[in-house]
Short mmCIF file of C-alpha atoms in Angstrom, two decimals:
data_model
loop_
_atom_site.label_atom_id
_atom_site.label_comp_id
_atom_site.label_asym_id
_atom_site.label_seq_id
_atom_site.Cartn_x
_atom_site.Cartn_y
_atom_site.Cartn_z
CA UNK A 236 31.35 -22.46 58.31
CA UNK A 237 32.49 -18.94 58.25
CA UNK A 238 33.33 -18.83 54.55
CA UNK A 239 29.83 -19.75 53.38
CA UNK A 240 28.23 -17.00 55.32
CA UNK A 241 29.90 -14.32 53.28
CA UNK A 242 27.39 -12.54 51.04
CA UNK A 243 27.75 -13.21 47.32
CA UNK A 244 28.62 -9.96 45.55
CA UNK A 245 25.99 -8.75 43.10
CA UNK A 246 26.78 -9.30 39.43
CA UNK A 247 27.50 -6.07 37.67
CA UNK A 248 24.78 -5.63 35.06
CA UNK A 249 25.93 -2.25 33.87
CA UNK A 250 27.16 -3.52 30.50
CA UNK A 251 23.99 -5.49 29.80
CA UNK A 252 22.58 -2.52 27.90
CA UNK A 253 25.70 -2.36 25.76
CA UNK A 254 25.41 -6.01 24.81
CA UNK A 255 21.73 -5.63 24.00
CA UNK A 256 22.46 -2.55 21.89
CA UNK A 257 25.09 -4.47 19.99
CA UNK A 258 22.64 -7.25 19.16
CA UNK A 259 19.96 -4.73 18.28
CA UNK A 260 22.22 -2.94 15.81
CA UNK A 261 23.26 -6.26 14.28
CA UNK A 262 19.60 -7.11 13.60
CA UNK A 263 18.88 -3.63 12.29
CA UNK A 264 21.65 -3.95 9.73
CA UNK A 265 21.21 -7.53 8.53
CA UNK A 266 17.44 -7.77 8.24
CA UNK A 267 14.78 -6.17 6.09
CA UNK A 268 11.23 -5.41 6.89
CA UNK A 269 9.67 -5.20 3.43
CA UNK A 270 6.83 -7.61 2.90
CA UNK A 271 6.53 -8.99 -0.56
CA UNK A 272 3.41 -8.18 -2.46
CA UNK A 273 2.43 -8.68 -6.03
CA UNK A 274 -0.12 -9.84 -8.56
CA UNK A 275 -0.57 -13.60 -8.43
CA UNK A 276 -0.91 -15.32 -11.78
CA UNK A 277 -0.88 -18.85 -13.04
CA UNK A 278 0.99 -19.85 -16.18
CA UNK A 279 -0.55 -22.35 -18.58
CA UNK A 280 1.24 -25.67 -18.94
CA UNK A 281 3.04 -26.40 -22.19
CA UNK A 282 0.97 -28.79 -24.23
CA UNK A 283 2.86 -31.48 -26.09
CA UNK A 284 0.39 -31.85 -28.87
CA UNK A 285 -1.78 -28.99 -29.97
CA UNK A 286 -5.46 -29.54 -29.45
CA UNK A 287 -6.82 -30.63 -32.80
CA UNK A 288 -10.17 -28.96 -32.60
CA UNK A 289 -10.15 -26.15 -30.09
CA UNK A 290 -13.70 -25.47 -28.98
CA UNK A 291 -15.00 -22.56 -31.01
CA UNK A 292 -15.39 -19.29 -29.14
CA UNK A 293 -17.65 -16.70 -30.66
CA UNK A 294 -15.96 -13.51 -31.68
CA UNK A 295 -18.29 -11.48 -29.48
CA UNK A 296 -17.16 -13.39 -26.40
CA UNK A 297 -13.54 -12.39 -26.84
CA UNK A 298 -12.27 -9.08 -25.54
CA UNK A 299 -8.96 -8.42 -27.26
CA UNK A 300 -6.37 -6.24 -25.62
CA UNK A 301 -3.24 -5.47 -27.61
CA UNK A 302 -0.25 -3.56 -26.28
CA UNK A 303 2.38 -2.39 -28.75
CA UNK A 304 6.05 -1.60 -28.23
CA UNK A 305 5.26 2.06 -27.54
CA UNK A 306 3.04 1.01 -24.62
CA UNK A 307 -0.14 1.98 -26.45
CA UNK A 308 -3.35 0.07 -26.01
CA UNK A 309 -5.65 -1.26 -28.70
CA UNK A 310 -8.82 -2.63 -27.15
CA UNK A 311 -11.50 -4.16 -29.41
CA UNK A 312 -9.94 -2.35 -32.41
CA UNK A 313 -10.10 0.96 -30.62
CA UNK A 314 -7.33 3.12 -29.22
CA UNK A 315 -7.75 3.44 -25.45
CA UNK A 316 -6.02 5.07 -22.49
CA UNK A 317 -5.02 2.86 -19.58
CA UNK A 318 -7.43 4.55 -17.16
CA UNK A 319 -10.40 3.71 -19.41
CA UNK A 320 -9.54 0.01 -19.64
CA UNK A 321 -11.13 -1.11 -16.38
CA UNK A 322 -14.57 0.36 -17.17
CA UNK A 323 -14.46 -1.04 -20.69
CA UNK A 324 -13.55 -4.52 -19.47
CA UNK A 325 -16.26 -4.43 -16.82
CA UNK A 326 -18.82 -3.41 -19.43
CA UNK A 327 -17.76 -6.36 -21.57
CA UNK A 328 -17.84 -8.99 -18.80
CA UNK A 329 -21.11 -7.72 -17.40
CA UNK A 330 -22.85 -7.32 -20.77
CA UNK A 331 -25.22 -10.31 -20.43
CA UNK A 332 -26.07 -10.55 -24.14
CA UNK A 333 -28.15 -13.75 -23.89
CA UNK A 334 -29.96 -12.71 -20.71
CA UNK A 335 -28.96 -15.85 -18.77
CA UNK A 336 -27.14 -13.94 -16.02
CA UNK A 337 -29.54 -12.68 -13.37
CA UNK A 338 -27.14 -10.54 -11.37
CA UNK A 339 -25.58 -8.77 -14.35
CA UNK A 340 -26.28 -5.11 -14.99
CA UNK A 341 -24.95 -4.86 -18.53
CA UNK A 342 -26.68 -3.30 -21.49
CA UNK A 343 -27.15 -6.58 -23.36
CA UNK A 344 -25.46 -5.29 -26.50
CA UNK A 345 -25.46 -7.87 -29.28
CA UNK A 346 -21.83 -7.21 -30.19
CA UNK A 347 -20.51 -7.87 -26.68
CA UNK A 348 -20.28 -10.97 -24.47
CA UNK A 349 -23.13 -13.48 -23.89
CA UNK A 350 -22.58 -13.89 -20.15
CA UNK A 351 -19.68 -13.71 -17.65
CA UNK A 352 -19.01 -17.45 -17.89
CA UNK A 353 -18.43 -17.27 -21.63
CA UNK A 354 -16.54 -13.98 -21.64
CA UNK A 355 -12.81 -14.35 -22.25
CA UNK A 356 -10.23 -11.60 -22.16
CA UNK A 357 -7.40 -12.10 -24.59
CA UNK A 358 -4.19 -10.20 -23.92
CA UNK A 359 -1.33 -9.88 -26.32
CA UNK A 360 1.74 -7.73 -25.99
CA UNK A 361 4.82 -6.99 -28.02
CA UNK A 362 8.33 -8.04 -27.02
CA UNK A 363 9.10 -4.33 -26.81
CA UNK A 364 6.31 -3.52 -24.36
CA UNK A 365 7.66 -2.33 -21.04
CA UNK A 366 7.13 -4.53 -18.01
CA UNK A 367 5.60 -1.59 -16.12
CA UNK A 368 2.89 -1.22 -18.76
CA UNK A 369 2.26 -4.96 -18.80
CA UNK A 370 1.73 -5.02 -15.04
CA UNK A 371 -0.56 -2.00 -15.31
CA UNK A 372 -2.73 -3.74 -17.93
CA UNK A 373 -2.81 -6.96 -15.89
CA UNK A 374 -3.74 -4.94 -12.84
CA UNK A 375 -6.64 -3.22 -14.61
CA UNK A 376 -8.01 -6.49 -15.96
CA UNK A 377 -7.82 -8.21 -12.57
CA UNK A 378 -9.35 -5.11 -10.99
CA UNK A 379 -12.29 -5.26 -13.42
CA UNK A 380 -13.14 -8.75 -12.16
CA UNK A 381 -12.53 -7.78 -8.54
CA UNK A 382 -14.81 -4.74 -8.84
CA UNK A 383 -17.60 -6.86 -10.29
CA UNK A 384 -17.19 -9.42 -7.51
CA UNK A 385 -17.23 -6.63 -4.98
CA UNK A 386 -20.54 -5.35 -6.38
CA UNK A 387 -21.99 -8.86 -6.41
CA UNK A 388 -20.97 -9.45 -2.78
CA UNK A 389 -22.51 -6.15 -1.71
CA UNK A 390 -25.80 -7.02 -3.34
CA UNK A 391 -26.06 -10.69 -2.39
CA UNK A 392 -24.56 -10.63 1.07
CA UNK A 393 -24.38 -6.95 1.98
CA UNK A 394 -20.70 -7.38 2.72
CA UNK A 395 -17.44 -6.30 1.18
CA UNK A 396 -15.74 -8.98 -0.91
CA UNK A 397 -12.27 -7.59 -0.33
CA UNK A 398 -12.82 -7.59 3.42
CA UNK A 399 -13.76 -11.27 3.64
CA UNK A 400 -11.69 -13.77 5.55
CA UNK A 401 -10.35 -16.47 3.19
CA UNK A 402 -10.85 -19.21 5.77
CA UNK A 403 -14.06 -18.16 7.47
CA UNK A 404 -15.96 -17.25 4.30
CA UNK A 405 -14.51 -19.93 2.05
CA UNK A 406 -17.89 -21.00 0.64
CA UNK A 407 -19.09 -17.47 -0.04
CA UNK A 408 -15.83 -16.53 -1.76
CA UNK A 409 -16.06 -19.64 -3.90
CA UNK A 410 -19.56 -18.73 -4.94
CA UNK A 411 -18.63 -15.15 -5.78
CA UNK A 412 -15.60 -16.27 -7.75
CA UNK A 413 -17.84 -18.63 -9.64
CA UNK A 414 -20.26 -15.84 -10.51
CA UNK A 415 -17.47 -13.86 -12.15
CA UNK A 416 -14.82 -16.33 -13.25
CA UNK A 417 -11.55 -14.72 -14.13
CA UNK A 418 -10.69 -15.72 -17.66
CA UNK A 419 -7.63 -13.92 -18.93
CA UNK A 420 -5.81 -15.62 -21.74
CA UNK A 421 -2.35 -14.56 -22.81
CA UNK A 422 -1.03 -15.09 -26.30
CA UNK A 423 2.62 -15.45 -27.20
CA UNK A 424 4.10 -11.96 -27.60
CA UNK A 425 4.60 -10.49 -31.03
CA UNK A 426 7.84 -9.08 -32.25
CA UNK A 427 6.97 -6.18 -34.47
CA UNK A 428 8.37 -2.99 -33.10
CA UNK A 429 11.45 -4.72 -31.65
CA UNK B 64 10.63 35.68 57.23
CA UNK B 65 10.77 32.42 55.53
CA UNK B 66 14.20 31.22 54.64
CA UNK B 67 14.70 29.73 51.23
CA UNK B 68 16.92 26.71 51.48
CA UNK B 69 19.93 26.73 49.26
CA UNK B 70 20.15 23.50 47.25
CA UNK B 71 23.26 24.40 45.35
CA UNK B 72 25.69 22.27 47.23
CA UNK B 73 23.54 19.16 46.98
CA UNK B 74 24.71 16.78 44.21
CA UNK B 75 22.23 15.83 41.49
CA UNK B 76 21.22 12.16 41.93
CA UNK B 77 22.26 9.91 39.05
CA UNK B 78 19.48 8.93 36.61
CA UNK B 79 18.38 5.39 37.24
CA UNK B 80 19.36 3.38 34.16
CA UNK B 81 18.60 -0.08 35.47
CA UNK B 82 15.59 -0.38 33.14
CA UNK B 83 17.61 0.51 30.06
CA UNK B 84 18.58 -3.10 29.20
CA UNK B 85 14.92 -4.07 29.42
CA UNK B 86 13.93 -1.38 26.94
CA UNK B 87 16.70 -2.31 24.55
CA UNK B 88 15.85 -6.00 24.79
CA UNK B 89 12.25 -5.17 24.02
CA UNK B 90 13.33 -3.33 20.87
CA UNK B 91 15.63 -6.20 19.99
CA UNK B 92 12.88 -8.79 20.25
CA UNK B 93 10.57 -6.60 18.20
CA UNK B 94 13.09 -6.43 15.37
CA UNK B 95 13.89 -10.12 15.60
CA UNK B 96 10.23 -11.00 15.17
CA UNK B 97 9.15 -8.36 12.66
CA UNK B 98 12.01 -8.57 10.17
CA UNK B 99 13.56 -11.22 7.97
CA UNK B 100 17.15 -11.79 6.95
CA UNK B 101 18.18 -10.01 3.79
CA UNK B 102 18.14 -12.71 1.13
CA UNK B 103 20.52 -11.53 -1.51
CA UNK B 104 22.82 -8.74 -2.47
CA UNK B 105 21.05 -7.05 -5.37
CA UNK B 106 23.25 -6.65 -8.42
CA UNK B 107 20.54 -5.31 -10.70
CA UNK B 108 18.54 -2.18 -10.03
CA UNK B 109 14.89 -3.02 -9.50
CA UNK B 110 12.32 -0.27 -9.53
CA UNK B 111 9.11 -2.20 -9.06
CA UNK B 112 5.93 -1.33 -10.98
CA UNK B 113 2.83 -0.21 -9.13
CA UNK B 114 -0.43 -2.13 -8.88
CA UNK B 115 -3.52 -2.15 -6.69
CA UNK B 116 -4.73 -5.75 -6.99
CA UNK B 117 -1.83 -7.18 -5.05
CA UNK B 118 -1.72 -10.03 -2.60
CA UNK B 119 0.73 -10.64 0.17
CA UNK B 120 3.09 -13.55 -0.30
CA UNK B 121 2.54 -15.87 2.60
CA UNK B 122 5.20 -18.30 3.76
CA UNK B 123 8.50 -16.96 2.55
CA UNK B 124 10.04 -20.41 2.51
CA UNK B 125 7.91 -21.30 -0.52
CA UNK B 126 8.93 -18.27 -2.55
CA UNK B 127 11.81 -18.22 -5.00
CA UNK B 128 12.93 -14.93 -6.44
CA UNK B 129 13.98 -14.02 -9.94
CA UNK B 130 15.41 -10.54 -10.37
CA UNK B 131 15.57 -8.72 -13.69
CA UNK B 132 16.88 -5.28 -14.48
CA UNK B 133 19.88 -3.26 -15.61
CA UNK B 134 23.10 -4.02 -13.73
CA UNK B 135 23.91 -1.51 -11.02
CA UNK B 136 26.40 1.29 -11.69
CA UNK B 137 29.38 -0.52 -10.20
CA UNK B 138 28.84 -3.59 -12.40
CA UNK B 139 28.12 -1.67 -15.57
CA UNK B 140 31.68 -1.51 -16.92
CA UNK B 141 31.80 -5.28 -16.80
CA UNK B 142 28.27 -6.31 -17.71
CA UNK B 143 26.93 -3.31 -19.64
CA UNK B 144 23.54 -1.73 -19.27
CA UNK B 145 21.34 -4.31 -20.97
CA UNK B 146 18.81 -5.76 -18.53
CA UNK B 147 19.92 -9.10 -17.10
CA UNK B 148 18.61 -11.79 -14.83
CA UNK B 149 19.94 -12.34 -11.35
CA UNK B 150 19.45 -15.62 -9.53
CA UNK B 151 20.62 -15.85 -5.93
CA UNK B 152 23.77 -13.77 -5.75
CA UNK B 153 24.98 -13.92 -9.33
CA UNK B 154 24.08 -12.79 -12.81
CA UNK B 155 22.57 -15.57 -14.86
CA UNK B 156 21.56 -16.26 -18.42
CA UNK B 157 18.17 -17.47 -19.50
CA UNK B 158 19.49 -21.04 -19.85
CA UNK B 159 20.37 -21.18 -16.15
CA UNK B 160 16.78 -20.63 -15.16
CA UNK B 161 15.47 -24.14 -15.66
CA UNK B 162 18.20 -25.92 -13.62
CA UNK B 163 17.79 -23.22 -10.98
CA UNK B 164 14.06 -23.90 -10.62
CA UNK B 165 14.65 -27.66 -10.45
CA UNK B 166 17.34 -27.19 -7.82
CA UNK B 167 15.12 -24.90 -5.75
CA UNK B 168 12.27 -27.36 -5.98
CA UNK B 169 14.49 -30.24 -4.86
CA UNK B 170 15.52 -28.23 -1.82
CA UNK B 171 11.94 -27.94 -0.61
CA UNK B 172 9.94 -30.49 1.33
CA UNK B 173 7.97 -32.91 -0.79
CA UNK B 174 4.55 -31.68 0.29
CA UNK B 175 5.49 -28.04 -0.29
CA UNK B 176 6.67 -28.48 -3.87
CA UNK B 177 3.32 -27.89 -5.60
CA UNK B 178 2.88 -24.68 -3.64
CA UNK B 179 6.18 -23.20 -4.74
CA UNK B 180 5.76 -19.65 -6.06
CA UNK B 181 8.17 -17.85 -8.34
CA UNK B 182 8.28 -14.16 -7.58
CA UNK B 183 9.42 -12.08 -10.54
CA UNK B 184 11.01 -8.90 -9.30
CA UNK B 185 11.64 -6.91 -12.42
CA UNK B 186 12.30 -3.28 -13.13
CA UNK B 187 9.40 -1.54 -14.81
CA UNK B 188 11.56 -0.43 -17.74
CA UNK B 189 12.54 -3.99 -18.64
CA UNK B 190 11.12 -5.04 -22.00
CA UNK B 191 8.56 -7.80 -22.12
CA UNK B 192 10.82 -9.86 -24.39
CA UNK B 193 12.99 -10.80 -21.41
CA UNK B 194 10.00 -11.40 -19.14
CA UNK B 195 8.36 -13.60 -21.80
CA UNK B 196 11.55 -15.65 -22.05
CA UNK B 197 11.53 -16.08 -18.26
CA UNK B 198 7.88 -17.12 -18.35
CA UNK B 199 8.54 -19.66 -21.10
CA UNK B 200 11.43 -21.18 -19.13
CA UNK B 201 9.27 -21.38 -16.03
CA UNK B 202 6.59 -23.17 -17.99
CA UNK B 203 9.18 -25.64 -19.27
CA UNK B 204 10.33 -26.19 -15.69
CA UNK B 205 6.71 -26.70 -14.63
CA UNK B 206 6.72 -23.79 -12.21
CA UNK B 207 3.31 -22.37 -12.96
CA UNK B 208 2.61 -20.25 -9.90
CA UNK B 209 4.10 -16.85 -10.39
CA UNK B 210 3.84 -13.46 -8.78
CA UNK B 211 4.64 -10.12 -10.36
CA UNK B 212 6.17 -8.22 -7.48
CA UNK B 213 4.65 -4.73 -7.29
CA UNK B 214 4.19 -1.82 -4.95
CA UNK B 215 1.01 -0.28 -3.66
CA UNK B 216 0.58 3.15 -5.30
CA UNK B 217 -0.08 6.20 -3.15
CA UNK B 218 -3.17 7.20 -5.11
CA UNK B 219 -4.96 6.54 -8.38
CA UNK B 220 -3.16 9.41 -10.06
CA UNK B 221 0.21 7.80 -9.42
CA UNK B 222 -1.08 4.54 -10.88
CA UNK B 223 -2.02 6.01 -14.24
CA UNK B 224 0.81 8.50 -14.65
CA UNK B 225 2.99 7.86 -17.67
CA UNK B 226 6.28 7.73 -15.75
CA UNK B 227 5.07 4.75 -13.76
#
């Protein structure tokens, strides 16, 4: 038939770009790109009944960090600046007082921790402490453990701990984490300098 | 003598724009894949603290956000300047936190519930009193996995500076 032989006119695609631009601008406005990052922590569960006889922890195995309402640090009864905290914490964890830790490089001081498994960091802040300072202290304490793990990984495996793949190197990471177990205990905040 | 041809009267050919939609679509798909929808309209100002030992929050569907900070300038005549909590799109009091967590947990798939993470996005000037109250409520609501939202500092100097 004569009608069917007529060529179909080409669809005008000139406004396609306009439509695409419109969609593009819509997505630019309504979405965000920021990825969320932060320090992961785990809260302790609330215990119904207080443990009657908490296992005794030797004074030397506790590393006390106090932060007051003026954001000042008191570490092991000594005034400290925030940039000195990491080294001090590492020295404490790595002390190896009883000589049972083979990979530790501490000085074995009798007033500091027995070994990394027994070492506990106790953190207490005031209700008036700023959140920024609190995060900074948390960061330094976590970093102390991470730095020690990094050193351990370099020596045992010749690899960087931070660069390991969580799925591929699951066993190795577990072992390293076990060598330097993160033990940070938080006490209820004080309310002194309100 | 060679004659130089005059091109003046010849019309400039139009630039071929037929590939323009393709380019724009490519950009569009990039943004669709790389970005996420803005979750809430922030009513409190949040200037995050800085930290180096930070981990990326995987799987956004498992993360619930708690915002804390001073109300923004346009809300200040109504709510004052004292730091407050914001849940979803509204200001909330500390007592609203527990029902909020329960409600958020109910909304998630059964197998995902233990993996639920509470991300605390607080301003660095907020006092720890408020944060401690939030933490206590979260413990009561049995939401133990938390994340202190922070930014990566530019260098070590910025991390230790007193205005951080």
